[in-house]
Coordinates of C-alpha atoms in Angstrom, one line a residue:
Chain A
M141 CA -10.6 -40.8 13.0
K142 CA -14.2 -40.0 12.5
C143 CA -15.5 -38.6 9.1
E144 CA -16.6 -35.3 10.7
E145 CA -13.2 -34.7 12.2
V146 CA -11.4 -35.6 9.0
K147 CA -13.6 -33.3 6.9
I148 CA -13.0 -30.3 9.2
N149 CA -9.2 -30.9 8.9
I150 CA -9.3 -31.1 5.1
P151 CA -8.5 -27.4 4.4
E152 CA -5.4 -27.7 6.6
L153 CA -4.4 -30.9 4.9
I154 CA -4.7 -29.1 1.5
D155 CA -2.7 -26.2 2.9
G156 CA 0.0 -28.5 4.2
K157 CA -0.5 -27.1 7.7
L158 CA -1.1 -30.4 9.6
D159 CA 1.6 -32.2 11.5
A160 CA 3.0 -35.3 9.8
V161 CA 1.2 -37.8 12.1
T162 CA -2.2 -36.3 11.7
G163 CA -1.6 -35.8 8.0
A164 CA -0.8 -39.5 7.5
K165 CA -3.9 -40.5 9.5
M166 CA -6.0 -38.3 7.4
E167 CA -4.6 -39.6 4.1
Q168 CA -5.2 -43.1 5.2
H169 CA -8.8 -42.4 6.1
I170 CA -9.5 -40.5 2.8
K171 CA -8.1 -43.5 0.8
G172 CA -10.6 -45.8 2.3
C173 CA -13.7 -43.5 2.6
A174 CA -15.5 -42.5 -0.5
S175 CA -17.5 -39.7 1.2
C176 CA -14.4 -38.0 2.6
R177 CA -12.5 -38.5 -0.7
E178 CA -15.3 -36.7 -2.5
E179 CA -15.2 -33.9 0.0
Y180 CA -11.4 -33.7 -0.3
N181 CA -11.5 -33.5 -4.1
D182 CA -14.3 -30.9 -4.1
L183 CA -12.6 -28.7 -1.5
S184 CA -9.2 -29.1 -3.1
S185 CA -10.3 -27.7 -6.5
F186 CA -12.5 -25.1 -4.9
L187 CA -9.8 -23.8 -2.6
K188 CA -7.3 -23.8 -5.4
F189 CA -9.8 -21.6 -7.2
T190 CA -10.5 -19.2 -4.3
D191 CA -6.7 -18.9 -3.6
S192 CA -6.1 -17.8 -7.2
L193 CA -8.3 -14.8 -6.9
P194 CA -6.1 -11.9 -8.1
E195 CA -5.0 -9.2 -5.7
I196 CA -7.3 -6.2 -6.1
E197 CA -5.3 -3.3 -7.5
P198 CA -5.7 -0.2 -5.4
P199 CA -6.6 3.0 -7.3
S200 CA -3.7 5.0 -8.6
G201 CA -2.5 7.9 -6.5
M202 CA -3.6 6.3 -3.2
K203 CA -0.1 5.7 -2.0
E204 CA 1.0 9.1 -3.0
E205 CA -1.9 10.6 -1.2
F206 CA -0.9 8.9 2.0
M207 CA 2.8 9.8 1.6
M208 CA 1.7 13.4 1.3
M209 CA -0.4 13.2 4.4
L210 CA 2.5 11.6 6.2
E211 CA 4.9 14.3 5.0
E212 CA 2.6 17.0 6.2
Q213 CA 2.5 15.4 9.7
T214 CA 6.3 14.9 9.7
S215 CA 7.3 18.4 9.1
S216 CA 5.0 20.8 10.9
Q217 CA 6.6 24.0 9.5
N218 CA 6.7 22.6 6.0
P219 CA 5.6 25.3 3.5
R220 CA 2.7 24.0 1.4
L221 CA 3.1 23.6 -2.4
I222 CA 0.7 25.9 -4.2
I223 CA -1.9 23.6 -5.8
L224 CA -2.6 25.1 -9.1
P225 CA -5.8 24.2 -11.1
S226 CA -5.4 22.1 -14.1
W227 CA -6.0 25.0 -16.5
T228 CA -2.5 26.2 -15.6
K229 CA -1.2 23.5 -17.9
A230 CA -3.0 25.1 -20.9
A231 CA -2.0 28.5 -19.6
A232 CA 1.7 27.5 -19.5
V233 CA 2.2 28.5 -23.1
V234 CA 0.5 31.8 -22.6
V235 CA 2.6 32.6 -19.5
L236 CA 5.9 31.7 -21.2
A237 CA 4.9 33.8 -24.2
L238 CA 4.0 36.7 -21.9
G239 CA 7.4 36.3 -20.2
T240 CA 9.2 36.5 -23.4
F241 CA 7.2 39.5 -24.5
A242 CA 7.6 41.3 -21.2
A243 CA 11.3 40.7 -21.1
G244 CA 11.6 42.1 -24.7
Y245 CA 9.4 45.1 -24.0
F246 CA 11.2 46.2 -20.9
S247 CA 14.7 45.3 -21.9
G248 CA 17.1 48.1 -21.5
S249 CA 14.8 50.4 -19.5
G250 CA 16.6 49.5 -16.3
N251 CA 14.0 51.0 -13.9
G252 CA 12.6 49.5 -10.8
Q253 CA 9.3 48.5 -12.5
N254 CA 11.3 46.4 -14.9
A255 CA 13.0 44.5 -12.0
Q256 CA 9.6 44.0 -10.4
L257 CA 8.0 42.7 -13.5
T258 CA 10.9 40.4 -14.3
A259 CA 10.5 39.1 -10.8
E260 CA 6.8 38.5 -11.3
V261 CA 7.3 36.8 -14.6
Q262 CA 10.0 34.7 -13.0
S263 CA 7.5 33.8 -10.2
L264 CA 4.8 33.0 -12.8
K265 CA 7.3 30.8 -14.7
Q266 CA 8.1 29.0 -11.5
Q267 CA 4.4 28.4 -10.8
V268 CA 4.0 26.9 -14.2
V269 CA 7.1 24.7 -13.6
L270 CA 5.6 23.7 -10.3
A271 CA 2.3 22.8 -12.0
G272 CA 4.3 20.8 -14.5
L273 CA 5.9 18.9 -11.7
K274 CA 2.5 18.1 -10.4
D275 CA 0.5 17.3 -13.4
Y276 CA 2.8 16.0 -16.2
S277 CA 4.1 12.5 -16.5
G278 CA 6.9 10.7 -18.3
P279 CA 9.2 12.7 -20.6
Q280 CA 7.3 15.9 -20.1
K281 CA 7.8 15.6 -16.4
I282 CA 11.5 15.0 -16.8
E283 CA 11.6 18.2 -18.8
A284 CA 9.6 20.0 -16.0
V285 CA 12.1 18.7 -13.4
Y286 CA 15.1 20.2 -15.4
S287 CA 13.2 23.4 -16.0
A288 CA 12.8 23.6 -12.3
A289 CA 16.6 23.5 -11.9
E290 CA 16.9 26.2 -14.5
Y291 CA 14.6 28.6 -12.8
S292 CA 15.7 27.5 -9.4
T293 CA 15.8 30.2 -6.8
Q294 CA 15.6 27.2 -4.4
S295 CA 12.3 28.4 -3.0
A296 CA 10.7 26.1 -0.4
D297 CA 7.8 25.4 -2.8
L298 CA 10.2 24.3 -5.5
V299 CA 12.1 22.0 -3.2
D300 CA 8.9 20.6 -1.9
A301 CA 7.6 19.9 -5.4
L302 CA 10.9 18.2 -6.3
M303 CA 11.0 16.2 -3.1
Y304 CA 7.4 15.1 -3.7
T305 CA 8.4 14.0 -7.2
L306 CA 11.4 12.1 -5.9
N307 CA 9.2 10.3 -3.3
S308 CA 6.1 9.7 -5.2
D309 CA 6.5 9.6 -9.0
K310 CA 5.8 6.2 -10.5
N311 CA 8.5 6.6 -13.2
I312 CA 12.0 5.8 -12.0
N313 CA 13.6 8.1 -14.6
V314 CA 11.6 11.0 -13.3
R315 CA 12.6 10.2 -9.7
L316 CA 16.2 10.1 -10.7
A317 CA 15.9 13.4 -12.6
A318 CA 14.4 15.0 -9.4
L319 CA 17.3 13.5 -7.3
N320 CA 19.8 14.8 -9.8
V321 CA 18.5 18.3 -9.5
L322 CA 18.2 18.1 -5.7
S323 CA 21.7 16.8 -5.4
G324 CA 23.0 20.1 -6.7
M325 CA 21.3 21.9 -3.8
V326 CA 22.2 19.5 -1.0
S327 CA 25.4 21.2 0.2
D328 CA 23.8 24.5 1.2
N329 CA 20.1 23.8 1.7
Q330 CA 19.1 22.3 5.0
Q331 CA 15.5 21.5 3.6
V332 CA 17.0 19.5 0.8
K333 CA 19.4 17.8 3.1
S334 CA 16.8 16.6 5.6
G335 CA 14.4 15.8 2.8
L336 CA 16.9 13.5 1.1
V337 CA 17.7 11.8 4.4
Q338 CA 14.0 11.1 4.9
S339 CA 13.6 10.0 1.4
L340 CA 15.9 7.0 2.1
L341 CA 13.0 5.5 4.1
V342 CA 10.4 5.6 1.3
Q343 CA 12.4 4.6 -1.8
D344 CA 12.0 1.0 -2.9
N345 CA 13.8 1.0 -6.2
P346 CA 17.4 -0.2 -6.0
L347 CA 18.6 2.3 -8.5
V348 CA 17.1 5.2 -6.7
Q349 CA 18.3 3.9 -3.3
I350 CA 21.9 3.6 -4.6
S351 CA 21.8 7.0 -6.2
L352 CA 20.4 8.5 -3.0
I353 CA 23.0 6.8 -0.8
Q354 CA 25.7 8.0 -3.2
V355 CA 24.5 11.6 -3.2
L356 CA 24.2 11.8 0.6
T357 CA 27.5 10.1 1.4
E358 CA 29.5 12.0 -1.1
S359 CA 28.1 15.2 0.2
G360 CA 29.1 14.1 3.7
V361 CA 25.6 14.3 5.2
N362 CA 26.3 12.5 8.5
E363 CA 22.7 12.7 9.5
A364 CA 22.0 10.1 6.8
K365 CA 23.8 7.4 8.7
D366 CA 20.8 6.0 10.6
N367 CA 18.6 5.8 7.6
I368 CA 21.2 4.2 5.4
E369 CA 21.7 1.6 8.1
F370 CA 17.9 1.2 8.1
I371 CA 17.9 0.4 4.4
K372 CA 20.8 -1.9 4.8
N373 CA 19.0 -3.9 7.5
Q374 CA 15.6 -3.8 6.0
A375 CA 14.2 -7.2 4.9
G376 CA 13.7 -7.2 1.1
T377 CA 16.4 -4.6 0.3
D378 CA 18.3 -5.6 -2.9
P379 CA 21.6 -7.3 -2.0
N380 CA 23.5 -4.8 -4.3
V381 CA 22.0 -1.9 -2.3
K382 CA 23.0 -3.6 0.9
D383 CA 26.6 -4.0 -0.2
F384 CA 26.7 -0.5 -1.5
A385 CA 25.3 0.9 1.7
Q386 CA 27.8 -1.1 3.7
D387 CA 30.7 0.3 1.6
M388 CA 29.5 3.9 1.7
M389 CA 28.8 3.8 5.4
K390 CA 32.5 3.6 5.9
T391 CA 33.0 7.0 4.2
I392 CA 30.8 8.9 6.7
I393 CA 31.4 9.3 10.4
Chain B
M226 CA 24.5 -9.5 12.0
I227 CA 21.8 -7.0 12.9
E228 CA 18.3 -8.3 12.9
T229 CA 16.3 -7.2 9.8
L230 CA 13.4 -4.8 10.4
N231 CA 10.1 -6.6 10.3
D232 CA 6.8 -4.8 10.8
E233 CA 7.0 -5.0 14.5
R234 CA 10.4 -3.3 14.6
L235 CA 9.1 -0.7 12.3
M236 CA 6.3 0.0 14.7
E237 CA 8.9 0.5 17.5
Q238 CA 10.6 3.0 15.3
L239 CA 7.3 4.7 14.6
A240 CA 6.4 4.7 18.3
S241 CA 9.8 6.3 19.1
G242 CA 8.8 9.2 16.8
K243 CA 10.3 8.2 13.4
K244 CA 7.1 8.9 11.5
M245 CA 8.6 8.0 8.1
A246 CA 8.5 4.3 9.3
A247 CA 4.8 4.6 8.7
G248 CA 5.5 5.0 5.0
I249 CA 7.2 1.7 4.8
L250 CA 4.5 0.0 6.9
Y251 CA 2.0 1.5 4.5
D252 CA 3.8 0.4 1.4
R253 CA 4.1 -3.2 2.7
N254 CA 0.5 -3.6 3.8
Y255 CA -1.9 -1.2 2.1
K256 CA -2.8 -3.5 -0.7
K257 CA -3.8 -6.3 1.7
V258 CA -6.0 -3.8 3.7
F259 CA -7.5 -2.3 0.6
G260 CA -8.4 -5.8 -0.7
Y261 CA -9.9 -6.7 2.6
F262 CA -12.2 -3.7 2.5
V263 CA -13.2 -4.2 -1.1
R264 CA -14.2 -7.8 -0.5
M265 CA -16.1 -6.8 2.6
T266 CA -17.8 -3.7 1.2
K267 CA -17.7 -4.2 -2.6
D268 CA -17.0 -0.4 -2.8
S269 CA -13.7 0.8 -4.1
D270 CA -14.1 4.5 -3.1
V271 CA -15.2 3.6 0.5
S272 CA -12.3 1.1 0.7
R273 CA -9.8 3.7 -0.3
D274 CA -10.9 6.0 2.5
L275 CA -11.1 3.3 5.0
T276 CA -7.6 2.1 4.1
Q277 CA -6.2 5.6 4.5
N278 CA -8.0 5.9 7.9
V279 CA -6.5 2.7 9.1
F280 CA -3.0 3.9 8.5
L281 CA -3.6 7.3 9.9
K282 CA -4.9 5.6 13.1
I283 CA -1.7 3.5 13.2
L284 CA 0.2 6.8 13.1
K285 CA -2.0 8.3 15.7
Y286 CA -2.0 5.4 18.1
S287 CA 1.6 4.3 17.5
Q288 CA 2.5 5.4 21.1
S289 CA 0.3 2.6 22.4
W290 CA 2.2 0.0 20.5
K291 CA 3.6 -2.8 22.8
P292 CA 6.6 -4.8 21.6
D293 CA 4.8 -8.1 22.4
K294 CA 2.1 -7.5 19.8
V295 CA 2.0 -9.0 16.3
F296 CA 1.6 -6.2 13.8
A297 CA -0.6 -8.2 11.3
Y298 CA -3.3 -8.9 14.0
W299 CA -3.1 -5.4 15.4
L300 CA -3.5 -4.0 11.9
F301 CA -6.6 -6.2 11.2
R302 CA -8.1 -5.3 14.5
I303 CA -7.9 -1.7 13.6
A304 CA -9.2 -2.4 10.1
R305 CA -12.1 -4.4 11.5
N306 CA -13.0 -1.5 13.9
E307 CA -12.8 0.9 11.0
L308 CA -15.3 -1.3 9.1
V309 CA -17.7 -1.6 12.1
D310 CA -17.6 2.2 12.5
Y311 CA -18.3 2.7 8.9
Y312 CA -21.3 0.5 8.9
R313 CA -22.6 2.1 12.1
G314 CA -22.2 5.4 10.5
T315 CA -24.1 4.3 7.4
K316 CA -26.6 2.3 9.5
K317 CA -25.8 -0.9 7.6
F318 CA -24.0 -3.0 10.1
F319 CA -22.4 -5.7 8.0
A320 CA -25.3 -5.6 5.6
V321 CA -25.1 -7.4 2.3
E322 CA -24.5 -4.8 -0.2
E323 CA -26.5 -4.6 -3.4
D324 CA -24.5 -5.5 -6.5
R325 CA -22.2 -2.7 -7.4
E326 CA -19.7 -2.6 -10.2
L327 CA -17.2 -5.3 -9.5
V328 CA -13.7 -4.1 -8.8
I329 CA -11.5 -6.7 -10.5
K330 CA -9.9 -5.0 -13.4
D331 CA -11.2 -5.8 -16.8
S332 CA -8.2 -6.6 -18.9
T333 CA -9.6 -9.5 -20.7
D334 CA -8.8 -10.1 -24.3
S335 CA -9.8 -13.7 -24.9
V336 CA -12.8 -15.9 -24.3
K337 CA -10.8 -18.0 -21.8
E338 CA -9.8 -15.0 -19.8
M339 CA -13.3 -13.7 -20.0
E340 CA -14.6 -16.9 -18.4
I341 CA -12.0 -16.7 -15.7
K342 CA -12.9 -13.2 -14.9
E343 CA -16.6 -14.1 -14.8
S344 CA -15.9 -16.9 -12.3
Y345 CA -14.0 -14.5 -10.1
D346 CA -16.9 -12.1 -10.3
I347 CA -19.2 -14.9 -9.2
L348 CA -16.9 -15.8 -6.4
I349 CA -17.0 -12.2 -5.1
E350 CA -20.8 -12.2 -5.5
A351 CA -21.0 -15.4 -3.5
M352 CA -18.8 -13.9 -0.8
G353 CA -21.3 -11.0 -0.6
Q354 CA -24.1 -13.4 0.0
L355 CA -22.4 -15.0 3.0
Q356 CA -23.3 -14.1 6.5
P357 CA -20.9 -11.3 7.6
G358 CA -19.2 -13.4 10.2
D359 CA -18.6 -16.2 7.7
R360 CA -17.3 -13.8 5.1
E361 CA -14.8 -12.5 7.6
L362 CA -13.6 -15.9 8.5
I363 CA -13.0 -16.7 4.8
E364 CA -11.3 -13.3 4.3
L365 CA -8.9 -13.8 7.2
N366 CA -8.2 -17.5 6.5
R367 CA -8.1 -17.7 2.7
F368 CA -7.2 -14.2 1.6
Q369 CA -5.1 -12.9 4.4
G370 CA -3.5 -16.3 5.2
F371 CA -4.2 -16.2 9.0
S372 CA -4.1 -19.5 10.8
Y373 CA -7.1 -20.5 12.9
K374 CA -5.1 -19.6 16.0
E375 CA -4.3 -16.2 14.6
I376 CA -7.9 -15.6 13.7
A377 CA -9.0 -16.7 17.2
G378 CA -6.7 -14.0 18.5
T379 CA -8.0 -11.4 16.1
I380 CA -11.7 -12.0 16.7
S381 CA -11.5 -13.0 20.3
S382 CA -12.6 -16.6 19.9
N383 CA -11.0 -20.0 20.4
E384 CA -9.0 -21.9 17.9
N385 CA -11.3 -25.0 17.7
A386 CA -14.4 -22.9 17.2
V387 CA -12.7 -20.9 14.5
K388 CA -11.6 -24.1 12.7
V389 CA -15.2 -25.6 12.7
R390 CA -16.8 -22.3 11.7
T391 CA -14.3 -21.6 8.9
F392 CA -14.9 -25.1 7.5
R393 CA -18.7 -24.5 7.5
A394 CA -18.1 -21.0 6.0
I395 CA -16.1 -22.5 3.1
Q396 CA -18.8 -25.1 2.5
K397 CA -21.5 -22.4 2.4
L398 CA -19.4 -20.3 0.0
K399 CA -19.0 -23.4 -2.2
E400 CA -22.8 -24.0 -2.2
I401 CA -23.7 -20.3 -2.9
Y402 CA -21.1 -20.2 -5.7
S403 CA -22.4 -23.4 -7.3
K404 CA -26.0 -22.1 -7.0
I405 CA -25.1 -18.8 -8.8
L406 CA -23.3 -20.8 -11.5
I407 CA -26.4 -22.9 -12.2
E408 CA -28.9 -19.9 -12.2

């Protein structure tokens, strides 16, 4: 082997990508050739260094942004979540206080105006809850999720917001809380049903996957079969999830 | 035993209309694509947009997927085209960017870590000073882990030429890196 040929093959030797015969020839040459040995040592430490360059962390929210775009494309008639400006967080207290005041002021009057106002307050409250689902994080968000259940009129916006939380929130506890609330709506809401079936494809945490499979199979959602099988067969799925999926598959037709 | 779903099988699912498969493909690959763009452009905001565009294109062109393709090459061909379009649009075809704020996260809390971070910064700076073609070879071979044969398939060249050019590119990178260290 000539030096030039040896040198060009050094990166592959370092990466262990050469066949045994070529590798042995290379090593023999390097042992007896000072110039190639120097090249080998230099490249070996340099490539070790370049290979250790840490993965560049993408900006937060990037994945969620794509999942939102995907969701929009997936369901064409999907009603959009009202995006509220961030001042609504500060306004939350005011709105809730107004709600309490209005309810107190009009209580007992029993006229149509009262009903209308109550409805409006209810809608405002729901908007605040939706804003909370969008903007809060951690414990505050779990609270927002459960408030959503409390005010639930199962509007499409609310289901959307909960579904987005389930699919995109970084905190597993928040995702589980969203699933918990959604699981109460699954039996009589087609939007929730199909949303949860789709969610099977985006969840990567074993706990959430298991909970989701449990909710869907126990509610007898047969449409979930394909996607549960998908999780079960996907490379990288946790073995416990695979076993669970296997068992639960038997319970649906 | 049913075969596990690799990226190619997911593409088949996507091509057959299961759009949510794109979510899994995205999740598996977006960091790689984002890292590629950052190293090529040194601009995090641009890289974010380019990455999203790549996956939207995958969604858009999923119908043209052929089962004999390898997803990783296909993905990088799309990413590469996206980069070329970007530079055409900004009239800076593969130009060496001026130094912008480096993207590696600054989470250093000791002198040792500081030194390591600095050496990575210098490495990225050295990458920026390479000729664009050389930079791409290093990117694909060292950072994306493509073999010479795979690179040849991606950039329409032949394996041996890629091998020689990659070796030279690594040497140039090493020289530039050492030069910056001394300066």
